Amino acid sequence: MRLSKKTTTKHRLIGLAVAAAACPAQAQEQAAPAATLATVEVVGAMPVPGTEVPKDQMPSNVQTADDAQFRRAQSLNLPDFMATRLPSVSVNEIQGNPYQLDVNYRGFTASPLLGTPQGLSVYQDGVRINEPFGDVVNWDLIPKAAIANITLLPGSNPLFGLNTLGGALSLQTKRGDTHPGTELELQAGSFGRVSTELTHGRKLGEDGHLFLALGGLNEDGWRDHSPSRVRQLFAKVGQDRGKLSWDLSFTHGDNKLVGNGLLPESMLLQNREQVYTRPDRTTNRMSMLTLNASYQVSDQQTISMTAYTRRSRYSTLNGDLNDDFDPAENGNAGVENRTKTRQQGEGLALQSSFTAGIHRFTFGASVDRARTRFTQTEAEGFLDPTRAVVPQEAAEVDALLAGKSRTASIYFHDLVTLRPDLQLTLSGRYNDTRVTTRDEGRALLGLSTTLDGEGRYRKFNPAAGLTWQVTPRLTAYGGWSQGNRAPSPIELGCSDPLNPCVLPNALQSDPPLKQVVSQTFEAGLRGTFDPGLRWNASVFRTVNKDDLLFVSSGLSRGYFSNFGRTLRQGVELGVGQQTKELDWSLSYSYLRARYDSPACLVSESNSSAETGPACTGEGEIAVRRGDRLPGLPAHQLKFNVDWRVTSAWTLGAQYRAYSRQTVRGDENGAHVPDGLDFNGSGHLGGYALLDLTTSWKMNRRVELFAKVANVFNRRYASAGQLGRNGFDASGAVLPPDAWRNEQFVAPGAPRAVWLGMRVQLGA
């Protein structure tokens, strides 16, 4: 992580101490000129805070960022910042809400939407915040104003536990002693967006600290009927007294998000702002209490711990077209699907780090458990002129599920200094996961569902890597790692191809699913040139075995299934420089993400469905080894620059370009458009976006800033899917036999302008 001025001194000392411990001989030889040593940048090597490793000794292309970079980018939230600034990261705006983005990194995804294959783990202050019910990530519950540092670790890193198939995102929050003062930020502009942030940090006595952050946002959204409301609260208090350090933090979110999803291309041409059906509302409420502590037993040993408790309530309201609509019988054309999910989770992790000779060893153990209660209801109704579902009958319960999960783990990490310029990293983690589902709908309400089930998944995942400082300005590295992911209760409850589910909602029977195992190899070079020019080049390859995919049989219907093998491999290149006046970076990424096994998937809207000899089932298409995974552009180019025109005035530009991508439903790449019904080409064209930012410090207390997004007002789509359109060009519902195959897309937001002001309050 690049450290802010407020935290540089502390982390510089930590970094020098780590370097001295890892290379005692070298430290002794250079004791006299120690004052001239360069700053050592360190990163957290594992979730529990307190175990840092010099970044140049990490055998992978670790990416870091801090709150100063976040501020300069003027990003709305964490996914927005990552898509703009971090190489190999792209987003899919499938839901049409800026807080409900699919974040893709090296072909793996962290998403708030059930049905999206999850492959990234996300941690906040040592707590894994992937939801236990489906491993989804609710980005709106991460307090933006409290983020201090971001670390993106690539590969199947076993130290970060379950779901770390393609990488791990680790977030550290602010402290009052490193981020002192009181600041009020106000912003307003396009789409009716108004946001407010208030932060306060201070020291408490000689060794205490306190930090508070409040955030609120209201907007109408750029599409019709798309208002959202976000409320975030974060508080942290702690103390560093002698050998003992601790902090206690509280995170709370209470948000209502409307994301109106994909739109058929025929309706898109008529009006980009309209929606297909509505409402599509998600309500998220969450509270989490986290305790981190460390005790320095001696100069060689430190004991650390993380404990947390998390409570959440999530609900969805989705208005959809009724597949069983029959106008001859005056049937209802719409159906209203509702879900309610309650979750409770607790966890504890303990670890000990010590130095012995050439070894810097860490050993730890953790246990996490969660309980979930899930309810889904359905009510038929008519569609009003805005295509909103108005229910005409009492809601019927379709599923009532109780789920439990428990994971116990032990892990180790050893940084071995073979020579002053050569380090060996060895690590491993053993996971024992038990997932249980209980069908209370069948037992209490007499439903026909059969959801009772239990699965136990055990796996030891190792990793090894080497880093070699060839010269003081050149480092070579290479490593291999393995990770795994166990099926979640939602996946166990929706795995029968004969009874597909309406996500994010209905559940059916639960044939056994296998756990996913991923293996990653990575190698690369990084270095610097005068004056301060930094560069990196890396190659990677990740193979998933028994990958868990959501097999779609419609716009929202489908089931979870194990798929033989999938492959992600690629290249990352980057160069950048930071001077007194200019800070710039340029990166290029190539990704080849493909199926590595043949299979039959359901895609009724694909023109090649049921045409091949291998896959003749209803709506099936034949996926061959080598076909591309959907939703992932092969090429990415990003350029970011911040120019300090004067000491008070800064200009910035963020440019990103993506190549074309395959849409969901055309996984075999064989769909052929007929040119008549807008049924699409099976892919989306590439696009490029430019954002401009500026800030001006009027005085020590007041700063004005502004941002123009999508400067050239590009019309683009970031995601797509083949499906059935049930409306004509005017928006009137058609009889089911007249529904036609079309390509649905997620239209990108038009040009937007926001203006803001930051005011420093108090001393």
XYZ file of C-alpha atoms in Angstrom, residues 154-752:
599
model
C -3.497 -11.910 -6.645
C -3.712 -15.673 -6.966
C -5.182 -18.529 -4.948
C -3.623 -17.295 -1.704
C -4.476 -19.955 0.925
C -3.850 -17.583 3.847
C -7.032 -15.673 3.035
C -9.223 -18.729 3.359
C -12.352 -19.695 1.477
C -13.306 -18.057 -1.812
C -9.774 -16.848 -2.550
C -9.719 -18.449 -5.985
C -8.358 -15.518 -8.003
C -7.360 -13.002 -5.361
C -8.045 -11.296 -2.053
C -8.936 -7.675 -1.329
C -7.815 -6.480 2.104
C -9.047 -3.151 3.511
C -7.637 -1.333 6.529
C -9.634 1.461 8.154
C -8.466 4.781 9.572
C -7.365 5.583 13.116
C -7.742 8.853 14.935
C -4.008 9.317 15.528
C -3.080 8.748 11.866
C -6.033 10.746 10.460
C -6.635 13.585 12.942
C -8.979 16.519 12.506
C -12.610 17.135 11.603
C -13.682 17.364 7.959
C -17.032 17.938 6.273
C -17.469 17.041 2.591
C -20.475 18.036 0.476
C -21.075 17.031 -3.151
C -23.952 17.428 -5.613
C -24.600 17.167 -9.324
C -25.976 14.926 -12.062
C -28.724 12.327 -11.530
C -29.950 14.280 -8.508
C -26.998 13.000 -6.479
C -26.330 14.673 -3.139
C -23.751 13.200 -0.775
C -22.337 14.166 2.594
C -19.384 12.842 4.596
C -18.284 13.870 8.073
C -15.112 12.489 9.659
C -13.437 13.190 12.986
C -10.138 11.824 14.247
C -8.173 12.599 17.400
C -5.809 11.238 19.983
C -7.188 10.271 23.378
C -4.664 11.084 26.079
C -1.123 9.868 25.618
C -1.783 6.565 23.877
C -5.450 6.397 22.793
C -7.153 7.233 19.514
C -10.687 7.787 18.206
C -12.067 7.975 14.663
C -15.653 8.564 13.493
C -17.096 8.632 9.968
C -20.632 9.343 8.758
C -21.664 9.071 5.126
C -24.954 9.672 3.350
C -26.062 9.704 -0.292
C -29.334 10.249 -2.112
C -29.792 10.134 -5.874
C -32.543 9.696 -8.433
C -30.398 7.560 -10.755
C -29.926 8.216 -14.456
C -32.491 5.600 -15.503
C -36.232 5.840 -14.908
C -37.559 4.954 -11.443
C -34.064 4.323 -9.992
C -33.676 6.223 -6.690
C -31.169 5.044 -4.089
C -30.351 5.948 -0.520
C -27.097 5.063 1.268
C -26.324 5.593 4.965
C -22.981 4.517 6.456
C -21.539 4.789 9.967
C -18.090 3.815 11.227
C -16.476 4.293 14.626
C -13.144 3.081 15.990
C -11.508 3.517 19.372
C -8.207 2.029 20.506
C -5.039 2.280 22.506
C -1.309 1.579 22.137
C 0.012 1.076 25.658
C 3.407 -0.471 26.035
C 3.445 -3.929 24.494
C -0.340 -4.099 24.097
C -2.247 -2.533 21.195
C -5.960 -2.879 20.570
C -8.815 -1.261 18.698
C -12.567 -1.808 18.666
C -14.568 -0.745 15.599
C -18.255 -0.610 14.711
C -19.610 -0.603 11.137
C -23.258 0.022 10.280
C -25.147 0.430 7.015
C -28.805 1.048 6.208
C -29.327 1.321 2.462
C -32.048 1.118 -0.180
C -30.810 0.464 -3.701
C -32.813 0.323 -6.912
C -31.141 -1.375 -9.850
C -33.347 -1.953 -12.852
C -31.086 -4.358 -14.657
C -30.724 -5.288 -18.299
C -32.664 -3.783 -21.206
C -33.460 -5.338 -24.633
C -31.574 -3.646 -27.466
C -34.862 -2.822 -29.238
C -36.013 -0.830 -26.180
C -32.528 0.605 -25.735
C -32.673 2.178 -29.199
C -35.976 3.806 -28.302
C -34.943 5.186 -24.887
C -31.758 4.313 -22.965
C -33.241 5.509 -19.673
C -36.270 3.213 -19.548
C -36.471 -0.045 -17.605
C -37.725 -3.490 -18.565
C -39.876 -4.364 -15.552
C -39.925 -2.965 -12.046
C -39.573 -2.558 -9.127
C -36.125 -4.009 -8.455
C -35.274 -2.862 -4.959
C -32.720 -4.173 -2.472
C -32.647 -3.148 1.187
C -29.470 -3.879 3.169
C -29.102 -3.400 6.920
C -25.952 -4.565 8.676
C -24.071 -4.007 11.934
C -20.596 -5.403 12.681
C -18.384 -5.148 15.759
C -14.682 -5.963 15.330
C -11.920 -6.277 17.936
C -8.251 -6.395 16.926
C -5.443 -6.735 19.432
C -1.737 -7.560 19.507
C 0.744 -8.165 22.308
C 4.518 -8.034 21.893
C 5.759 -10.941 23.959
C 9.402 -10.139 23.152
C 11.493 -8.490 20.487
C 11.103 -11.700 18.467
C 7.471 -12.670 19.091
C 4.053 -11.010 18.738
C 0.622 -12.502 19.397
C -2.376 -11.079 17.489
C -6.107 -11.718 17.392
C -9.259 -10.686 15.533
C -12.780 -11.265 16.839
C -16.064 -10.111 15.337
C -19.819 -10.410 15.436
C -22.043 -9.462 12.493
C -25.813 -9.103 12.168
C -27.643 -8.346 8.939
C -31.065 -8.181 7.330
C -31.432 -8.140 3.566
C -34.613 -7.975 1.505
C -35.351 -7.809 -2.209
C -38.424 -6.835 -4.192
C -38.376 -7.828 -7.865
C -41.147 -7.240 -10.374
C -40.796 -9.686 -13.284
C -42.669 -10.860 -16.334
C -44.856 -13.886 -15.606
C -43.686 -16.917 -17.592
C -47.127 -18.495 -17.122
C -49.023 -15.467 -18.468
C -52.047 -16.474 -20.581
C -54.045 -13.511 -21.996
C -56.818 -15.853 -23.141
C -57.592 -16.590 -19.504
C -57.125 -12.980 -18.393
C -54.020 -14.075 -16.546
C -51.708 -11.717 -14.734
C -48.739 -10.595 -16.848
C -46.499 -9.800 -13.896
C -45.206 -11.532 -10.816
C -43.764 -9.957 -7.684
C -40.929 -11.916 -6.035
C -39.848 -10.959 -2.516
C -37.085 -12.330 -0.310
C -36.021 -11.760 3.268
C -32.661 -12.934 4.576
C -31.475 -12.729 8.174
C -27.884 -13.614 9.006
C -25.848 -13.848 12.195
C -22.149 -14.543 12.186
C -19.250 -14.653 14.621
C -15.584 -15.468 14.304
C -12.264 -15.569 16.100
C -8.701 -15.770 14.775
C -5.502 -16.107 16.820
C -1.956 -16.033 15.491
C 1.612 -15.847 16.706
C 4.541 -14.393 14.753
C 8.171 -14.818 15.744
C 11.652 -14.522 14.282
C 14.223 -17.299 14.641
C 17.432 -17.026 12.657
C 16.618 -16.806 8.977
C 12.927 -17.611 9.574
C 10.048 -15.215 10.212
C 7.287 -17.634 11.098
C 3.561 -17.096 11.669
C 1.136 -19.727 12.899
C -2.600 -19.175 13.382
C -6.032 -20.702 13.809
C -9.525 -19.377 13.146
C -13.145 -20.373 13.394
C -16.124 -18.722 11.690
C -19.762 -19.646 11.902
C -22.966 -18.216 10.464
C -26.688 -18.856 10.674
C -29.144 -17.824 7.973
C -32.912 -17.742 7.689
C -34.286 -17.183 4.193
C -37.861 -16.634 3.009
C -39.133 -16.207 -0.556
C -42.662 -15.279 -1.599
C -44.439 -14.825 -4.907
C -47.579 -12.909 -5.918
C -49.046 -12.508 -9.400
C -50.353 -9.154 -10.618
C -50.845 -6.876 -13.592
C -48.366 -4.482 -15.197
C -49.153 -0.772 -15.062
C -48.150 1.630 -17.904
C -44.623 1.968 -16.435
C -44.270 -1.860 -16.440
C -44.426 -1.986 -12.642
C -45.979 -5.108 -11.150
C -49.103 -4.406 -9.100
C -49.898 -7.582 -7.116
C -53.498 -8.799 -7.256
C -53.321 -11.687 -4.829
C -51.855 -12.570 -1.480
C -48.208 -13.522 -1.523
C -47.484 -17.256 -1.314
C -44.397 -18.632 0.382
C -42.246 -20.547 -2.100
C -39.328 -21.349 0.181
C -38.451 -21.138 3.863
C -34.894 -22.182 4.555
C -32.589 -22.249 7.553
C -28.890 -22.551 6.787
C -25.765 -22.969 8.880
C -22.101 -22.892 8.008
C -18.998 -23.362 10.123
C -15.373 -23.202 9.028
C -12.388 -24.068 11.236
C -8.902 -23.412 9.898
C -5.257 -23.591 10.855
C -2.570 -21.845 8.818
C 1.124 -20.975 8.711
C 3.444 -18.608 6.868
C 7.240 -18.716 6.814
C 9.450 -16.048 5.239
C 12.905 -17.595 4.898
C 15.896 -15.365 4.118
C 18.114 -17.749 2.142
C 20.461 -14.878 1.291
C 20.248 -11.141 1.860
C 18.836 -10.827 -1.682
C 16.860 -14.101 -1.883
C 13.703 -14.982 0.069
C 11.606 -18.149 0.127
C 7.938 -17.941 1.153
C 6.118 -21.063 2.325
C 2.513 -21.054 3.515
C -0.496 -23.288 3.881
C -3.995 -23.478 5.316
C -6.248 -26.365 6.250
C -9.988 -25.633 6.013
C -12.752 -27.776 7.483
C -16.170 -26.465 6.393
C -19.596 -27.836 7.233
C -22.685 -26.487 5.448
C -26.197 -27.473 6.569
C -29.578 -26.582 5.102
C -32.927 -27.290 6.763
C -36.170 -27.048 4.800
C -38.522 -25.373 7.270
C -40.990 -24.666 4.449
C -41.564 -28.373 3.985
C -41.689 -29.116 7.708
C -43.783 -26.123 8.821
C -45.817 -25.126 5.762
C -46.100 -28.366 3.801
C -44.274 -27.035 0.737
C -43.179 -29.473 -1.962
C -39.547 -28.365 -1.732
C -36.837 -30.814 -0.627
C -34.004 -28.682 0.697
C -32.671 -30.645 3.668
C -29.022 -31.415 3.212
C -25.564 -31.349 4.676
C -22.100 -31.164 3.200
C -18.637 -31.276 4.707
C -15.629 -29.985 2.785
C -12.035 -30.400 3.944
C -8.945 -29.227 2.120
C -5.285 -28.371 2.745
C -4.041 -25.639 0.432
C -0.286 -24.957 0.130
C 1.676 -22.125 -1.492
C 5.347 -21.433 -2.229
C 7.219 -18.555 -3.804
C 10.655 -17.024 -4.372
C 11.739 -13.390 -4.623
C 15.208 -12.378 -5.778
C 16.540 -8.847 -5.635
C 18.780 -9.221 -8.682
C 20.024 -5.656 -8.216
C 18.842 -2.851 -5.916
C 16.589 -1.741 -8.817
C 15.388 -5.105 -10.163
C 13.412 -7.906 -8.486
C 12.349 -11.234 -9.976
C 9.659 -13.402 -8.408
C 7.638 -16.545 -8.973
C 5.117 -18.572 -7.023
C 2.476 -21.284 -6.966
C -0.626 -21.345 -4.765
C -3.851 -23.267 -4.212
C -7.229 -22.205 -2.804
C -10.729 -23.621 -2.438
C -14.358 -22.589 -2.059
C -17.120 -24.632 -0.469
C -20.699 -24.401 -1.779
C -22.888 -22.007 0.203
C -26.441 -22.776 1.423
C -27.996 -20.956 -1.560
C -25.964 -23.093 -3.974
C -26.809 -26.339 -2.203
C -30.470 -25.330 -2.306
C -30.482 -24.488 -6.014
C -28.616 -27.236 -7.827
C -31.294 -29.282 -9.600
C -31.459 -28.728 -13.401
C -35.020 -30.123 -13.412
C -36.153 -27.434 -10.956
C -34.366 -24.185 -11.809
C -34.524 -21.292 -9.348
C -35.677 -17.726 -9.829
C -32.692 -15.840 -8.451
C -32.000 -14.243 -6.155
C -34.861 -16.103 -4.712
C -36.545 -19.488 -5.143
C -34.886 -22.732 -4.101
C -35.447 -26.322 -5.121
C -33.735 -29.650 -4.437
C -30.094 -30.014 -3.574
C -28.019 -32.661 -5.375
C -24.515 -32.725 -3.843
C -22.028 -30.143 -5.122
C -18.247 -30.437 -5.012
C -15.978 -27.755 -3.616
C -14.039 -25.614 -6.095
C -10.236 -25.954 -6.119
C -8.051 -23.387 -7.871
C -4.320 -23.464 -8.589
C -2.334 -20.382 -9.646
C 1.153 -19.944 -11.053
C 2.627 -16.449 -11.373
C 6.036 -15.065 -12.348
C 7.284 -11.586 -13.040
C 9.767 -8.738 -12.793
C 9.518 -5.328 -11.162
C 11.932 -2.494 -10.757
C 12.730 1.201 -10.917
C 14.662 3.589 -13.136
C 15.862 7.118 -12.438
C 14.197 9.491 -11.786
C 11.676 7.460 -9.773
C 10.225 5.547 -12.723
C 8.687 2.252 -11.558
C 7.613 -0.657 -13.759
C 6.338 -4.234 -13.551
C 5.667 -7.183 -15.851
C 4.007 -10.453 -14.859
C 2.349 -13.544 -16.278
C -0.224 -15.708 -14.493
C -2.251 -18.868 -15.001
C -5.126 -20.101 -12.803
C -7.000 -23.374 -13.290
C -10.299 -24.018 -11.516
C -11.422 -27.590 -11.004
C -15.125 -28.329 -10.362
C -15.894 -24.632 -10.844
C -19.319 -23.607 -9.533
C -21.324 -21.874 -12.265
C -24.881 -20.615 -12.438
C -26.409 -22.299 -15.487
C -29.022 -19.887 -16.823
C -32.294 -21.041 -18.332
C -33.741 -17.550 -18.686
C -33.156 -13.948 -17.634
C -33.256 -14.830 -13.934
C -33.918 -18.570 -13.805
C -31.339 -21.315 -13.553
C -29.388 -23.583 -11.216
C -25.909 -24.040 -9.750
C -23.725 -26.825 -11.077
C -20.131 -28.003 -10.983
C -18.294 -27.470 -14.261
C -15.188 -29.522 -15.100
C -12.386 -26.985 -15.546
C -12.062 -23.303 -16.330
C -8.848 -21.436 -17.130
C -7.709 -17.841 -16.643
C -4.287 -16.784 -17.853
C -2.767 -13.523 -18.935
C -0.162 -10.782 -18.844
C 0.096 -7.582 -16.805
C 2.358 -4.652 -17.737
C 2.655 -1.389 -15.861
C 4.781 1.739 -15.658
C 4.444 4.891 -13.577
C 6.228 7.808 -11.990
C 5.689 10.204 -9.127
C 7.408 13.592 -9.039
C 6.716 16.807 -7.208
C 4.445 18.071 -9.989
C 3.256 14.907 -11.754
C 1.930 11.504 -10.703
C 1.055 9.194 -13.580
C 0.602 5.485 -14.364
C -0.014 3.418 -17.481
C -1.068 -0.244 -17.442
C -2.063 -2.919 -19.932
C -3.650 -6.293 -19.158
C -4.381 -9.269 -21.355
C -6.749 -11.974 -20.116
C -7.631 -15.267 -21.716
C -10.559 -16.668 -19.719
C -12.047 -19.825 -21.181
C -13.784 -23.102 -20.504
C -11.269 -25.922 -20.273
C -13.789 -28.755 -20.512
C -16.721 -29.494 -22.851
C -20.234 -29.272 -21.428
C -23.894 -28.747 -22.217
C -25.380 -25.500 -20.859
C -28.926 -24.168 -21.145
C -29.429 -21.089 -23.338
C -32.803 -21.216 -25.101
C -32.287 -17.823 -26.792
C -29.062 -18.923 -28.479
C -29.662 -19.667 -32.181
C -27.504 -22.796 -31.903
C -29.599 -24.341 -29.098
C -30.486 -27.995 -29.688
C -28.685 -28.052 -33.042
C -25.598 -30.098 -32.202
C -25.359 -33.862 -31.827
C -23.746 -33.645 -28.399
C -26.347 -31.469 -26.618
C -29.951 -32.189 -27.591
C -31.743 -31.367 -24.337
C -34.289 -28.579 -24.202
C -32.539 -25.268 -24.851
C -29.037 -26.741 -24.540
C -25.915 -25.445 -26.271
C -22.600 -27.256 -26.638
C -19.692 -25.496 -24.937
C -16.306 -26.634 -26.203
C -12.893 -26.494 -24.613
C -11.465 -23.092 -25.492
C -14.750 -21.124 -25.588
C -14.498 -17.791 -23.768
C -16.082 -17.074 -20.395
C -18.721 -14.324 -20.756
C -18.513 -10.809 -19.366
C -14.707 -10.514 -19.427
C -12.846 -8.278 -21.913
C -9.563 -9.735 -23.156
C -7.707 -6.404 -23.292
C -7.580 -3.502 -20.821
C -5.649 -0.233 -21.005
C -5.615 2.341 -18.206
C -3.912 5.715 -17.944
C -4.133 7.939 -14.862
C -2.452 11.279 -14.305
C -2.572 13.959 -11.588
C -0.846 17.278 -12.356
C -0.109 19.740 -9.564
C -0.395 22.914 -11.593
C 0.285 25.032 -8.508
C 0.567 24.273 -4.814
C -3.201 24.838 -4.545
C -4.550 23.635 -7.913
C -4.552 20.042 -9.239
C -5.847 18.598 -12.514
C -6.446 14.890 -13.107
C -7.479 12.549 -15.906
C -8.518 8.890 -15.799
C -8.724 6.975 -19.084
C -9.694 3.318 -19.440
C -10.367 1.209 -22.526
C -11.768 -2.321 -22.807
C -12.018 -4.712 -25.741
C -15.205 -6.531 -26.695
C -16.705 -9.304 -24.553
C -19.025 -12.297 -24.925
C -22.528 -11.992 -23.452
C -24.074 -14.573 -21.168
C -26.043 -17.121 -23.116
C -23.504 -17.235 -25.947
C -20.868 -19.195 -24.054
C -20.244 -21.348 -27.143
C -19.782 -18.319 -29.412
C -22.123 -19.890 -31.970
C -25.109 -17.529 -31.779
C -25.951 -15.992 -35.178
C -28.233 -12.932 -35.357
C -31.064 -12.977 -37.866
C -31.024 -9.208 -38.348
C -34.743 -8.842 -37.693
C -35.536 -9.163 -34.019
C -32.570 -7.467 -32.323
C -31.465 -10.847 -31.090
C -27.886 -9.646 -31.015
C -24.491 -10.769 -32.124
C -23.607 -12.608 -28.916
C -20.974 -10.052 -27.962
C -20.608 -6.412 -26.948
C -18.264 -3.961 -28.599
C -15.292 -2.480 -26.800
C -15.431 0.998 -25.348
C -13.238 3.718 -23.822
C -14.102 6.247 -21.117
C -12.407 9.460 -19.992
C -13.004 11.169 -16.645
C -11.574 14.554 -15.631
C -11.057 15.809 -12.081
C -9.833 19.015 -10.508
C -9.378 20.441 -7.010
C -8.464 23.876 -5.666
C -7.449 24.684 -2.107
C -8.857 28.126 -1.415
C -7.053 28.213 1.924
C -5.947 25.835 4.654
C -9.531 25.001 5.575
C -11.544 24.995 2.336
C -11.059 22.919 -0.805
C -13.285 22.919 -3.895
C -13.342 19.928 -6.266
C -15.186 18.775 -9.383
C -15.472 15.725 -11.637
C -16.736 15.131 -15.151
C -17.419 11.437 -15.843
C -17.684 9.995 -19.366
C -16.483 13.282 -20.847
C -17.326 12.361 -24.456
C -20.757 10.951 -23.478
C -19.988 7.527 -24.931
C -22.924 5.154 -25.377
C -21.670 1.787 -24.240
C -22.736 -1.402 -22.507
C -20.642 -3.176 -19.876
C -22.562 -6.492 -19.802
C -25.155 -8.458 -21.761
C -27.253 -11.607 -21.927
C -29.406 -13.396 -24.475
C -33.032 -13.656 -23.382
C -36.727 -13.479 -24.289
C -38.368 -10.069 -24.705
C -42.081 -10.003 -23.894
C -42.793 -6.389 -24.930
C -43.342 -4.650 -28.227
C -41.616 -1.405 -29.255
C -44.237 0.670 -27.402
C -43.788 -1.291 -24.161
C -47.037 -3.254 -24.324
C -46.886 -6.867 -23.176
C -47.152 -9.501 -25.915
C -48.799 -12.928 -25.688
C -46.176 -15.556 -24.792
C -46.202 -17.111 -28.270
C -45.099 -13.730 -29.677
C -42.164 -13.255 -27.308
C -38.913 -13.025 -29.256
C -35.257 -13.696 -28.633
C -33.184 -10.589 -28.091
C -29.894 -9.462 -26.681
C -30.294 -7.653 -23.372
C -27.544 -5.220 -22.317
C -26.510 -3.149 -19.299
C -26.305 0.419 -20.630
C -23.573 2.621 -19.196
C -24.263 5.982 -17.573
C -24.090 9.115 -19.749
C -21.888 12.155 -19.122
C -22.210 13.502 -15.586
